[in-house]
Short mmCIF file of C-alpha atoms and ligand atoms in Angstrom, two decimals:
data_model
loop_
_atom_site.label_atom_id
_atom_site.label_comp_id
_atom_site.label_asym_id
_atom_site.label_seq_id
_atom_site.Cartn_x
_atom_site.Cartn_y
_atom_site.Cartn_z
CA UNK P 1 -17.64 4.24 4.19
CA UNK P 2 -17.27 0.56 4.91
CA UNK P 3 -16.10 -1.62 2.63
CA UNK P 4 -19.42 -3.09 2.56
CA UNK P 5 -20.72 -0.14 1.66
CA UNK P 6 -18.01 0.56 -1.24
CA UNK P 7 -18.94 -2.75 -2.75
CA UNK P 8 -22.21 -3.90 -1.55
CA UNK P 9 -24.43 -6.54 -3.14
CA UNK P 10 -28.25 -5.36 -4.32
CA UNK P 11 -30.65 -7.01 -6.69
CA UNK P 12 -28.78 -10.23 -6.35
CA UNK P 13 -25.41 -8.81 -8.24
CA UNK P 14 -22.45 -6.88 -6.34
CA UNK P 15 -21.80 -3.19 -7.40
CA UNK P 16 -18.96 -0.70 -6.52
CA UNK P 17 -20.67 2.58 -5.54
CA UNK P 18 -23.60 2.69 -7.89
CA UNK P 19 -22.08 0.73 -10.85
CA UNK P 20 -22.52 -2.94 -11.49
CA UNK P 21 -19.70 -5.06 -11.29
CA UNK P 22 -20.77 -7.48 -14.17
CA UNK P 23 -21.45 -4.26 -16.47
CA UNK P 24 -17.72 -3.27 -15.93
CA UNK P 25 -17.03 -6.37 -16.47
CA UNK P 26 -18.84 -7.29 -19.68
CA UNK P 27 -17.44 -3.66 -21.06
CA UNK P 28 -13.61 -4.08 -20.07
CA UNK P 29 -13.06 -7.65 -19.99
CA UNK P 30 -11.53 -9.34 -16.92
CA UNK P 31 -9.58 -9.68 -15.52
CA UNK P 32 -10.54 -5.94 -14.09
CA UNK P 33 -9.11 -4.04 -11.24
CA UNK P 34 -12.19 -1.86 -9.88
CA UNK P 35 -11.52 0.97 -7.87
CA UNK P 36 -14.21 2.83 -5.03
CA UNK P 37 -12.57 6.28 -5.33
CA UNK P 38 -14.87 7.28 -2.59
CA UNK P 39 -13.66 4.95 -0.65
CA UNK P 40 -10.13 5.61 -0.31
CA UNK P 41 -10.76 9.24 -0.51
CA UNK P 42 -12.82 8.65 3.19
CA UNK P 43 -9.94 6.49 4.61
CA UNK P 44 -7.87 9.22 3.87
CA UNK P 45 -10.02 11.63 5.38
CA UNK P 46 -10.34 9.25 8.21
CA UNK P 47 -6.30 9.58 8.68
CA UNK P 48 -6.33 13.50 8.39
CA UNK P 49 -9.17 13.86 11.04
CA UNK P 50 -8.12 11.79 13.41
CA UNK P 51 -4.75 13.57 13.14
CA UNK P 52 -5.54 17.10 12.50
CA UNK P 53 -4.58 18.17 16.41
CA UNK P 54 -0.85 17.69 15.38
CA UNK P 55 -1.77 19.59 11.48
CA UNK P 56 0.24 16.61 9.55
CA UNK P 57 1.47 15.57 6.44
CA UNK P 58 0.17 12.84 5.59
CA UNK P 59 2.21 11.20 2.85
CA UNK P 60 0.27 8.65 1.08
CA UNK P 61 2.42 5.39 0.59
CA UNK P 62 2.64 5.60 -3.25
CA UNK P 63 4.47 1.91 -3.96
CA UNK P 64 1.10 0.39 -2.20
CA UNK P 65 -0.62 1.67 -5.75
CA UNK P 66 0.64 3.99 -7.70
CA UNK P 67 -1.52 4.16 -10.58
CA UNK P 68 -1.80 7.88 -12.08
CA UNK P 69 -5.49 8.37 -11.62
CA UNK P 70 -5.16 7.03 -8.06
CA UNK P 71 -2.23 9.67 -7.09
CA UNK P 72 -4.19 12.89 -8.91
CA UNK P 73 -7.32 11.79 -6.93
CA UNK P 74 -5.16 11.65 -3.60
CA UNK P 75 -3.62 14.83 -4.74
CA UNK P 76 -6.69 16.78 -5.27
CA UNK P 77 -8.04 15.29 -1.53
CA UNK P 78 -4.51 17.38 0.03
CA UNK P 79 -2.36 14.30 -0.14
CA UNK P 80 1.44 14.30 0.48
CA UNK P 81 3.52 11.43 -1.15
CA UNK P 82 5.82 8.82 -0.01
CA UNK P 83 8.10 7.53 -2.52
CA UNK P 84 10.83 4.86 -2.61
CA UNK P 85 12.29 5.24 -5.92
CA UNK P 86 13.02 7.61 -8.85
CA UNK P 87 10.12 6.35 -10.53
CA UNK P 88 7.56 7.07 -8.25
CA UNK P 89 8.81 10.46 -7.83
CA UNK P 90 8.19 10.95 -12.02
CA UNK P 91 4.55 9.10 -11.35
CA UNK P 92 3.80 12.03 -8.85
CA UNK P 93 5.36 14.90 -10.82
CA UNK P 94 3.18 13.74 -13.46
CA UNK P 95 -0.05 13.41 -11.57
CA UNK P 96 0.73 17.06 -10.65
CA UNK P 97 1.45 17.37 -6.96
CA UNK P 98 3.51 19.67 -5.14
CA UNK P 99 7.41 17.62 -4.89
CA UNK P 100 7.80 19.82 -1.99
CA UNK P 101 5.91 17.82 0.05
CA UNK P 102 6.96 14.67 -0.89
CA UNK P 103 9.36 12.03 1.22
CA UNK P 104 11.85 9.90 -0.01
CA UNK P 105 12.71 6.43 1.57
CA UNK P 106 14.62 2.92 0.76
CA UNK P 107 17.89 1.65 1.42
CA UNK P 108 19.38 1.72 -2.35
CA UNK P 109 18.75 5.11 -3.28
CA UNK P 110 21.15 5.69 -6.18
CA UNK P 111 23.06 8.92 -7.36
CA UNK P 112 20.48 9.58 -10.02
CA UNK P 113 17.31 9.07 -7.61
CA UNK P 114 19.09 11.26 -5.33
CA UNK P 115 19.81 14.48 -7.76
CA UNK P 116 15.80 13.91 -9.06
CA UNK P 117 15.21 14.14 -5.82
CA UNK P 118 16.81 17.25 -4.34
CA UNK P 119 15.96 19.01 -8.16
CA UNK P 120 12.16 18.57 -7.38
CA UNK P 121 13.18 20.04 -4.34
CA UNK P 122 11.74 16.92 -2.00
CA UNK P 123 10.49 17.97 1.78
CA UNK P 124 13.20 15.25 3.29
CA UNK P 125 15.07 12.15 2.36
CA UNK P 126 14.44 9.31 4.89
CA UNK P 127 17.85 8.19 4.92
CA UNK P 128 18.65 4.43 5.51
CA UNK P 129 22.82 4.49 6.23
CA UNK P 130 25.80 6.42 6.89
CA UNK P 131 26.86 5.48 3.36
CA UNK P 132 24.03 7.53 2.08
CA UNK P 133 24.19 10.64 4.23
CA UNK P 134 27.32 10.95 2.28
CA UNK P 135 25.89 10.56 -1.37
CA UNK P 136 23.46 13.13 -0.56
CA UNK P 137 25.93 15.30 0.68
CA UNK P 138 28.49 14.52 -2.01
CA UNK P 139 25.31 15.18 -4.74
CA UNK P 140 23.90 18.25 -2.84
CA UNK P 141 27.27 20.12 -2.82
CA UNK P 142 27.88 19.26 -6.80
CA UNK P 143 24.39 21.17 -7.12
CA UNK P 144 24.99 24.25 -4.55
CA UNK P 145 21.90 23.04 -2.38
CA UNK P 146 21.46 21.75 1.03
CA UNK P 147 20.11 18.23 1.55
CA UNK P 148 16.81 17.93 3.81
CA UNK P 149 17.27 14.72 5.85
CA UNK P 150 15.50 12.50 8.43
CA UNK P 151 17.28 9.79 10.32
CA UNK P 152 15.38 6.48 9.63
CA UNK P 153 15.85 4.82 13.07
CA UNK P 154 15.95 0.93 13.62
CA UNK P 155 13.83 1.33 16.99
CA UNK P 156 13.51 -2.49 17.52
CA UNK P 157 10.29 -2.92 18.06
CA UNK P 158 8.37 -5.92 17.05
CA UNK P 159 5.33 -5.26 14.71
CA UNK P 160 4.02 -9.07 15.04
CA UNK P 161 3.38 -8.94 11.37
CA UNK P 162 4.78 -11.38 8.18
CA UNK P 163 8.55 -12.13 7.97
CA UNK P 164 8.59 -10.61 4.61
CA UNK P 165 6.91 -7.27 6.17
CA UNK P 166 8.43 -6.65 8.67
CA UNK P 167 11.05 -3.55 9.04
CA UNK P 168 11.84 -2.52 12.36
CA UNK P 169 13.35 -5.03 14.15
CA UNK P 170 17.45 -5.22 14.41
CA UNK P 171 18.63 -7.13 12.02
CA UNK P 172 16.93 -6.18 9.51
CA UNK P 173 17.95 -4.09 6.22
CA UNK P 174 15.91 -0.77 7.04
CA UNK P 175 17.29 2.69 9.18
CA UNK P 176 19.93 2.69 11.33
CA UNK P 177 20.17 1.65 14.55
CA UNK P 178 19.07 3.66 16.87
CA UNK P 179 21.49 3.88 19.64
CA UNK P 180 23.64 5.98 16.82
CA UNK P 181 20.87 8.74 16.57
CA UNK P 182 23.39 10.99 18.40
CA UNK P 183 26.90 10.41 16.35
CA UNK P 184 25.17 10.68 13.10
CA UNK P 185 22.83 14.12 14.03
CA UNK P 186 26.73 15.34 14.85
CA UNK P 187 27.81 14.29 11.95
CA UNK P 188 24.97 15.90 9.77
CA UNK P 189 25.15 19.36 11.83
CA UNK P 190 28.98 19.47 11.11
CA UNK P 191 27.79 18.98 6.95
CA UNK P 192 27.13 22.20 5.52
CA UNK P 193 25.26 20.54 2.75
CA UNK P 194 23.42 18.22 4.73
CA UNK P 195 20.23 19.28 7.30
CA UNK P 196 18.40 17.34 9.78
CA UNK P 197 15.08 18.14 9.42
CA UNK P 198 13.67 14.82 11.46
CA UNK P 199 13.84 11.69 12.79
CA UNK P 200 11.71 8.49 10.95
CA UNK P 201 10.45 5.17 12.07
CA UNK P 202 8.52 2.40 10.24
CA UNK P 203 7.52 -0.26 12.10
CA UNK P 204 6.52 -2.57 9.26
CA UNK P 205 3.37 -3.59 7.46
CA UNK P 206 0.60 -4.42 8.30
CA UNK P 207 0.52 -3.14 12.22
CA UNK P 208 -2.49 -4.45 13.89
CA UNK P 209 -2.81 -3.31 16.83
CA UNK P 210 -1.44 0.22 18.47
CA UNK P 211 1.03 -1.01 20.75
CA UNK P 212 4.30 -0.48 18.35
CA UNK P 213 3.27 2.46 17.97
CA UNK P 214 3.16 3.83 21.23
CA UNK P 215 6.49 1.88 21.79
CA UNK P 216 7.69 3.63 18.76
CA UNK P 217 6.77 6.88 19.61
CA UNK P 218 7.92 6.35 22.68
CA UNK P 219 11.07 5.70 21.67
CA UNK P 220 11.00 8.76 18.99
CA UNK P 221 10.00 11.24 22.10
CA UNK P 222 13.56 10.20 23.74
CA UNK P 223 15.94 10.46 20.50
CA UNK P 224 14.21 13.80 19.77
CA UNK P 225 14.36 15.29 23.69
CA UNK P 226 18.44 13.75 23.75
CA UNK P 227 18.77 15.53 20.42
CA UNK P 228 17.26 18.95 21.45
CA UNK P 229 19.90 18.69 24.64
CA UNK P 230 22.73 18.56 22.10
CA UNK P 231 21.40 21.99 20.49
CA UNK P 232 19.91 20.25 17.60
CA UNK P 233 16.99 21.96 16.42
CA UNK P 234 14.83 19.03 15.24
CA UNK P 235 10.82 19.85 14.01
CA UNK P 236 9.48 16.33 12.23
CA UNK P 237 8.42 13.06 13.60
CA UNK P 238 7.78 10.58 10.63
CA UNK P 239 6.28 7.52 11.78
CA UNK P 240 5.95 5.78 8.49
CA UNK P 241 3.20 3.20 7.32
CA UNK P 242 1.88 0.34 8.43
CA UNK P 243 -1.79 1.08 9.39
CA UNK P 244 -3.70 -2.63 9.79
CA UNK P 245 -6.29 -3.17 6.82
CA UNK P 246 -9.34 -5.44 7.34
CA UNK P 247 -9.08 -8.17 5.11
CA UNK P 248 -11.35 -10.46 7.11
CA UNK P 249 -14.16 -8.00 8.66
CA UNK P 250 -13.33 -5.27 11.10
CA UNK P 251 -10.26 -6.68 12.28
CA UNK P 252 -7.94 -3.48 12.02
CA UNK P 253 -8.31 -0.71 14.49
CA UNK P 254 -9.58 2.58 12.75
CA UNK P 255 -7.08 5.13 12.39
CA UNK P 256 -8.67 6.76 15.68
CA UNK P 257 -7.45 4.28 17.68
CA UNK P 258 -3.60 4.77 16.64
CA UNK P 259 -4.13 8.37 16.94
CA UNK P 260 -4.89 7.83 20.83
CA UNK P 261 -1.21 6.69 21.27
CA UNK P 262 0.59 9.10 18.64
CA UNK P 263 -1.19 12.46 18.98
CA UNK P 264 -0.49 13.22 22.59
CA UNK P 265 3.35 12.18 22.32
CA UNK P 266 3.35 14.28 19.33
CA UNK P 267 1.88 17.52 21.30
CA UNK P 268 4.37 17.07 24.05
CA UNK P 269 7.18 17.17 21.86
CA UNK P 270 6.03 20.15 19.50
CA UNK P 271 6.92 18.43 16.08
CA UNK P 272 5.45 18.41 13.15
CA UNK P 273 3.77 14.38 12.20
CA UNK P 274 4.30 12.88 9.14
CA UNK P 275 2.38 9.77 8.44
CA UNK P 276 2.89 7.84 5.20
CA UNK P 277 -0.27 5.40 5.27
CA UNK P 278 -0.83 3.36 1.97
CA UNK P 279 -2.25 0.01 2.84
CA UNK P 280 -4.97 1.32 5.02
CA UNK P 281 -5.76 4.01 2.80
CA UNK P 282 -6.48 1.62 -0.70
CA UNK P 283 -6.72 -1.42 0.54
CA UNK P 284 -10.04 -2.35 0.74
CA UNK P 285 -10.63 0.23 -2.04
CA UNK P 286 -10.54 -1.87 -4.76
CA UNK P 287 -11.78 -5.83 -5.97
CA UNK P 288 -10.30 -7.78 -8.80
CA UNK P 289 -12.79 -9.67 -11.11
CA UNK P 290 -12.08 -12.31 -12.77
CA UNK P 291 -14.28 -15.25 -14.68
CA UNK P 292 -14.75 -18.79 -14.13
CA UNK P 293 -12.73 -20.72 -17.02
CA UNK P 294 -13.20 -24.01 -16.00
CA UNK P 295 -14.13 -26.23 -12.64
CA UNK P 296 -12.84 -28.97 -12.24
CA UNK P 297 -12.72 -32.09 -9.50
CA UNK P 298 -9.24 -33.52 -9.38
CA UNK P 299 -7.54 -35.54 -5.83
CA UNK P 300 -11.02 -35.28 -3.98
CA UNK P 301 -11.12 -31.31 -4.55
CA UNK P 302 -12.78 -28.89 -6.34
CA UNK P 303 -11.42 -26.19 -8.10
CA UNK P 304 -12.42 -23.02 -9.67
CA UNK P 305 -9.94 -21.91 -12.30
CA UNK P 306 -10.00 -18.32 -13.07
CA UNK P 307 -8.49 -16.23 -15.61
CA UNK P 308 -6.92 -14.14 -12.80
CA UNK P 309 -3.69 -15.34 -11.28
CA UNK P 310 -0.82 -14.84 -9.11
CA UNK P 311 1.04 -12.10 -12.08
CA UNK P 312 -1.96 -10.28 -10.96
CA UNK P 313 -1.89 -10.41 -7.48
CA UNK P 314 0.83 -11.97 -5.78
CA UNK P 315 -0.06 -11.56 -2.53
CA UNK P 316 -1.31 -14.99 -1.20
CA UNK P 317 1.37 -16.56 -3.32
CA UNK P 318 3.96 -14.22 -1.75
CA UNK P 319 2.55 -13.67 1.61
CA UNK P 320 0.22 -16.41 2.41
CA UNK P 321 -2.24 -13.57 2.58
CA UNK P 322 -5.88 -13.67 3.08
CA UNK P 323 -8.63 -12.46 0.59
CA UNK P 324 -12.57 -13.00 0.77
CA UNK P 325 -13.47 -14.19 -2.37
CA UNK P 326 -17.20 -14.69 -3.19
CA UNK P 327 -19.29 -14.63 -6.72
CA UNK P 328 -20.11 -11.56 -7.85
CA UNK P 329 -23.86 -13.16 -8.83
CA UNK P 330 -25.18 -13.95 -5.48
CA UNK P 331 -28.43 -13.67 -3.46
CA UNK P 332 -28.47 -14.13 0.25
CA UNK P 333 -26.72 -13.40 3.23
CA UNK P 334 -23.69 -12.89 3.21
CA UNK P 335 -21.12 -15.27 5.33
CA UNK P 336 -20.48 -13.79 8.33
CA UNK P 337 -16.85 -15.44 8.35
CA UNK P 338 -15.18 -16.36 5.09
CA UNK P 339 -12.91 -18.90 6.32
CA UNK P 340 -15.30 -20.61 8.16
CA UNK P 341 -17.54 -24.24 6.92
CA UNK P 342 -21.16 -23.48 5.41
CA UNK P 343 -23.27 -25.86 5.75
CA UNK P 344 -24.82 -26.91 2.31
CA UNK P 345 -21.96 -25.49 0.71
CA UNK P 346 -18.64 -26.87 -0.46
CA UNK P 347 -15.08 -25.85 -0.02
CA UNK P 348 -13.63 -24.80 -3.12
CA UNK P 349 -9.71 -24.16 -4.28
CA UNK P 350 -9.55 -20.62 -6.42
CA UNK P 351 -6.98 -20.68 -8.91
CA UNK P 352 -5.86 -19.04 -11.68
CA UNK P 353 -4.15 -20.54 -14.97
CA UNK P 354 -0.15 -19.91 -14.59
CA UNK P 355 2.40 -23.12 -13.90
CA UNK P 356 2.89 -22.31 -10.75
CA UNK P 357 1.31 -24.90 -7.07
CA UNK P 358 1.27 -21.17 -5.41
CA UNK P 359 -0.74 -19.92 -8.12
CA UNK P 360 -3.66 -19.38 -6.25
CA UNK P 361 -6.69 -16.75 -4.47
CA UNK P 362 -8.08 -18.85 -1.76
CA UNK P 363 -7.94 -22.44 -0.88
CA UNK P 364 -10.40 -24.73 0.89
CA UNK P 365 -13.33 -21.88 0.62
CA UNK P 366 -16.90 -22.75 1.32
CA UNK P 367 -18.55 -21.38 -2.44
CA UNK P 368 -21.83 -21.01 -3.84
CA UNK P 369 -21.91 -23.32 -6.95
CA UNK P 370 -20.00 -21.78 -9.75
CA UNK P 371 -19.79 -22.71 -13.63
CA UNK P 372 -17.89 -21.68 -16.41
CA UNK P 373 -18.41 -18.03 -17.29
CA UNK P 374 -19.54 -16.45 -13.40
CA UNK P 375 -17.63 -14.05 -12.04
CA UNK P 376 -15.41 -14.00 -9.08
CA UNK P 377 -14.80 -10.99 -6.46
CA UNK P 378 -11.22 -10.96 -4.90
CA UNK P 379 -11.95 -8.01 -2.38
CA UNK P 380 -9.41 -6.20 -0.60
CA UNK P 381 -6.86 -6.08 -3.46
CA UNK P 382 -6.46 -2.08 -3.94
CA UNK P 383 -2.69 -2.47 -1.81
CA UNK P 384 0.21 -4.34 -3.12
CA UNK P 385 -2.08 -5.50 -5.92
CA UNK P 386 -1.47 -3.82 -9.37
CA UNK P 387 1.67 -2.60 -8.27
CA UNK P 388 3.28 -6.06 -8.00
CA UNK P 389 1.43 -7.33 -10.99
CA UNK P 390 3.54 -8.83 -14.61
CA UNK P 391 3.50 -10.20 -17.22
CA UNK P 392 4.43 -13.62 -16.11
CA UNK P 393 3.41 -16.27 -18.44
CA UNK P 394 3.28 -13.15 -21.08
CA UNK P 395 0.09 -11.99 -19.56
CA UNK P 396 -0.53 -9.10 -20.27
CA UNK P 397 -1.50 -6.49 -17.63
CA UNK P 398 -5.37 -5.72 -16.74
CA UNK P 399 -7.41 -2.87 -17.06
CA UNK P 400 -7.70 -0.60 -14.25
CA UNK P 401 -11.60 1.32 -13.57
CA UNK P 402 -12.20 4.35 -11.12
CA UNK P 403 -15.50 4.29 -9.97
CA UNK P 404 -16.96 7.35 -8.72
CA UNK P 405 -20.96 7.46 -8.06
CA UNK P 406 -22.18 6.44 -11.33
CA UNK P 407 -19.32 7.65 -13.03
CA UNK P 408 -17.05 5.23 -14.80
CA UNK P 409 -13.57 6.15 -15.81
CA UNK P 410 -10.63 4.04 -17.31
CA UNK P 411 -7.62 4.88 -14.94
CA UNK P 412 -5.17 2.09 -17.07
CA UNK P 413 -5.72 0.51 -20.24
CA UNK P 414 -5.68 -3.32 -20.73
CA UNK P 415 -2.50 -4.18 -22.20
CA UNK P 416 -1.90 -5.43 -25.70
CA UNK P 417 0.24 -8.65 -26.58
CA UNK P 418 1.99 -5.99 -29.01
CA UNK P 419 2.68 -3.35 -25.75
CA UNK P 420 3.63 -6.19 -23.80
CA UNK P 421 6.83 -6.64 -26.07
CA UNK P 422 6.89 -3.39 -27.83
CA UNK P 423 10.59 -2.56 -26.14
CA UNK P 424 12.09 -5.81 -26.82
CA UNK P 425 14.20 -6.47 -29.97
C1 PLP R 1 5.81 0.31 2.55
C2 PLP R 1 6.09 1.51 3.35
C3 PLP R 1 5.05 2.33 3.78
C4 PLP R 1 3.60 1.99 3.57
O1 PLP R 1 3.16 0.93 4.37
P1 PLP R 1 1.61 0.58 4.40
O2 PLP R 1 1.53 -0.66 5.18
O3 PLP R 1 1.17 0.38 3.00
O4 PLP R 1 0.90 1.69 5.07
C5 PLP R 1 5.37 3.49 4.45
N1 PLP R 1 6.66 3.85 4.68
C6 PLP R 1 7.69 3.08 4.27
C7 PLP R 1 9.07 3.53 4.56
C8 PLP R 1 7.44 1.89 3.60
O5 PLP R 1 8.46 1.12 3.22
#
C-alpha cells in the first residue's frame, strides 16, 4: 500500500482508506492526527517478509509513536518492541504485548528503568557504557536474576543523514566503541549476573540508501566471528532503526532492498536478526489536518496561517525536515514534485500561530488558492510527530483517529485546557 493509496484524493476531497478527511475533520476538530492502520500494518509486513529467511524480531521503534492504539495494533500484527525509557516499557505492558520480547536502549538508563526492566523480564538491554554494564549487574544481583545484554557498538560508519540524527559515528554519545567489543564481552562472561546475549548497531535515522548497512553488518560479522574465537557463545545481531521514509515520492529504498545486504551476512553468521524499524514503519502512515485561520500578504509573501504548529510537529522546526503539504479540497493532478514552481500557482509560506520565526510546515510552496476555513494536509507525519508534540503556548494536545476501512476509531482524545493543567498546583 502506497502512501498514495493510504490517502488518496477521489471526488475532488482527500480520504484515508475509505473515510473522508473533511468528515473527520468536521467531527473531531483540527487540528487531527489521522492514522492509515492499514498502512503501517503493510510496511510492517513489508519488513517481516523481506526478512523472514533469517526468522527475526522485529522490534518496532516505539519512541517514533507510541500511542496505545498504535502499539496494540502492532502487537496483534506479531510486533516486538523497542523501547528507550521506563515509560515506554509501561505504554507496551499496557497495550498488552509479550515484555519478553522487548529491547531496551539509550544511554541514561536509570536504576529504576533498569529493575522495570529486568522485572518484565526484557529479551536484552542494548547497553550504551561500561558504567551501565555495572548498574545492571549491581541491580540484577540485588534481584537474584541474570541480566540479558547486547553490546551497542560505535561502528563508525557514516549514515549521511541530519546532524541531530545521526548515531553511529565516533564521537558521538551512543554504544561503545567498537574496538573494545573484546575487553568488555570478557568482562561480561567473568559477571555471573550479567549475559551477553548480542551485539547492536544503529546507524542513525533516517538511512537512505543500503550502503551503512552493509558496512555495518560488515563490521558486526567480524566482532561476532573474533568473539566466537574467544569461546563466547554469541546468537543476536541487532541492527537497530533507521529505515529511509519517503517524504518526497519514492525516494527511500523498500525494505527489500536493505534486506539484499543484511540477510546473507546474517545466514553466514547463524544469528538470530533483530531489527527495530519505526520511522519506516509509521511514517507515511499518518497526515495532520489542520484549517486555514487566516492568509495573509506581508514583505512580498503570502502566508497561510494554520491552527497547527510547531508544538504539534516539530520536525521542520527541529530538523529542517521536509513535508508535502497540499489542501485537502482539491481537484486535479496532483504535482508530480512538491518543491518544485507551478505555473499558475503561487508559492505560499505554511505557518501555524505560536511566537516562534521556526514556527512553520513548509515555506515557499507552490498552493492552490486557499481561504479562511480550508483544510490543510501535512502528509508524512505518523514518525516523530505526536510523540514530540506539547503544549507550548498552552496548546493543548490534538486528537488522534485510527482509520481502518470505513471504520473510525478515536485512538487519543483531544485535550482539555482543564487536563492540560490538571497536575499543576
Ligand atoms: C530511534 C531509534 C530507532 C528507530 O529509528 P527509526 O529511524 O525510527 O527507524 C531504533 N533504534 C534505536 C536505538 C533508536 O535510537
Amino acid at each position: 500500500m502506497s502512501l498514495m493509496e493510504a490517502f488518496n484524493y477521489k471526488n475532488g476531497q482527500l480520504y484515508c482508506e475509505d473515510v473522508p478527511v473533511a468528515e473527520i475533520a468536521a467531527k473531531y476538530g483540527t487540528p487531527v492526527w489521522i492514522y492509515s492502520e492499514n498502512k503501517f500494518l503493510s510496511e510492517f509486513k513489508a519488513i517481516q517478509d523481506a526478512f523472514k529467511e533469517t526468522d527475526p524480531v522485529i522490534c518496532y521503534s516505539v519512541k517514533a509513536n507510541s500511542n496505545l492504539g498504535v502499539l496494540k495494533s502492532m502487537n496483534t500484527a506479531g510486533s516486538s518492541f523497542d523501547v528507550v525509557s521506563g515509560g515506554e516499557l509501561y505504554r507496551v505492558e499496557k497495550a498488552g504485548a509479550d515484555t519478553t520480547r522487548v529491547v531496551f536502549a539509550g544511554v541514561g538508563k536509570t536504576d529504576d528503568e533498569i529493575r522495570y526492566a529486568l522485572k518484565c523480564k526484557i529479551l536484552m538491554f542494548n547497553v550504551e557504557s561500561e558504567a551501565e554494564l555495572d548498574a545492571i549487574s549491581r541491580i540484577a544481583a540485588e534481584m537474584g536474576v541474570v541480566g540479558p545484554v547486547a553490546l551497542r557498538l560505535n561502528p563508525d560508519v557514516d549514515g549521511k543523514t541530519h546532524a541531530k540524527t545521526t548515531t553511529g559515528k565516533k564521537g558521538n554519545k551512543f554504544g561503545m566503541d567498537i574496538e573494545r567489543h573484546n575487553e568488555l564481552a570478557a568482562k561480561v562472561l567473568k559477571d555471573p549476573h550479567l549475559k551477553l546475549i548480542g551485539i547492536h548497531l544503529h546507524i542513525g535515522s533516517p538511512i537512505m540508501t543500503v550502503d551503512p548497512y552493509a558496512q555495518a553488518v560488515a563490521k558486526a560479522a567480524e566482532v561476532i566471528n573474533h568473539l566466537r574465537s574467544q569461546g563466547h557463545e554469541i546468537n543476536w545481531v541487532n541492527l537497530g532503526g533507521g529505515f529511509g521514509l519517503s517524504y518526497r515520492g519514492s525516494e527511500a529504498p523498500p525494505a527489500s532492498e536493505y534486506a539484499k545486504v543484511i540477510v546473507p551476512a546474517i545466514k553466514a553468521l547463524g544469528c538470530r536478526l533483530a531489527l527495530e524499524p519505526g520511522r519506516s514503519i509509521i511514517g507515511n502512515a499518518c497526515v495532520l489536518i489542520s484549517e486555514v485561520i487566516y492568509t495573509k500578504r506581508e514583505g512580498g509573501k503570502l502566508f497561510y496561517i494554520q491552527d497547527g504548529g510547531m508544538n504539534d510537529l516539530v520536525r521542520p522546526a527541529m530538523y529542517d525536515s521536509f513535508h508535502k503539504v497540499w489542501p485537502v479540497k482539491f481537484d486535479g493532478d496532483l504535482p508530480k514534485d512538491f518543491e518544485a514552481e507551478i505555473p499558475g500557482l503561487q508559492p505560499a509560506d505554511v505557518v501555524g500561530p505560536i511566537c516562534e520565526s521556526s514556527d512553520y510546515f513548509a515555506k515557499g510552496r507552490y498552493l492552490p488558492e486557499m481561504n479562511r476555513g480550508d483544510l490543510m494536509c501535512i502528509f508524512s507525519a505518523g514518525a516523530y510527530g505526536s510523540t514530540m508534540s506539547s503544549t507550548y503556548n498552552s496548546r493543548p494536545r490534538v486528537a488522534e483517529i485510527l482509520v481502518n476501512g470505513s471504520d473510525v476509531k478515536v485512538i487519543r482524545k483531544r485535550e482539555t485546557y482543564e487536563e492540560m493543567i490538571a497536575l499543576e498546583m
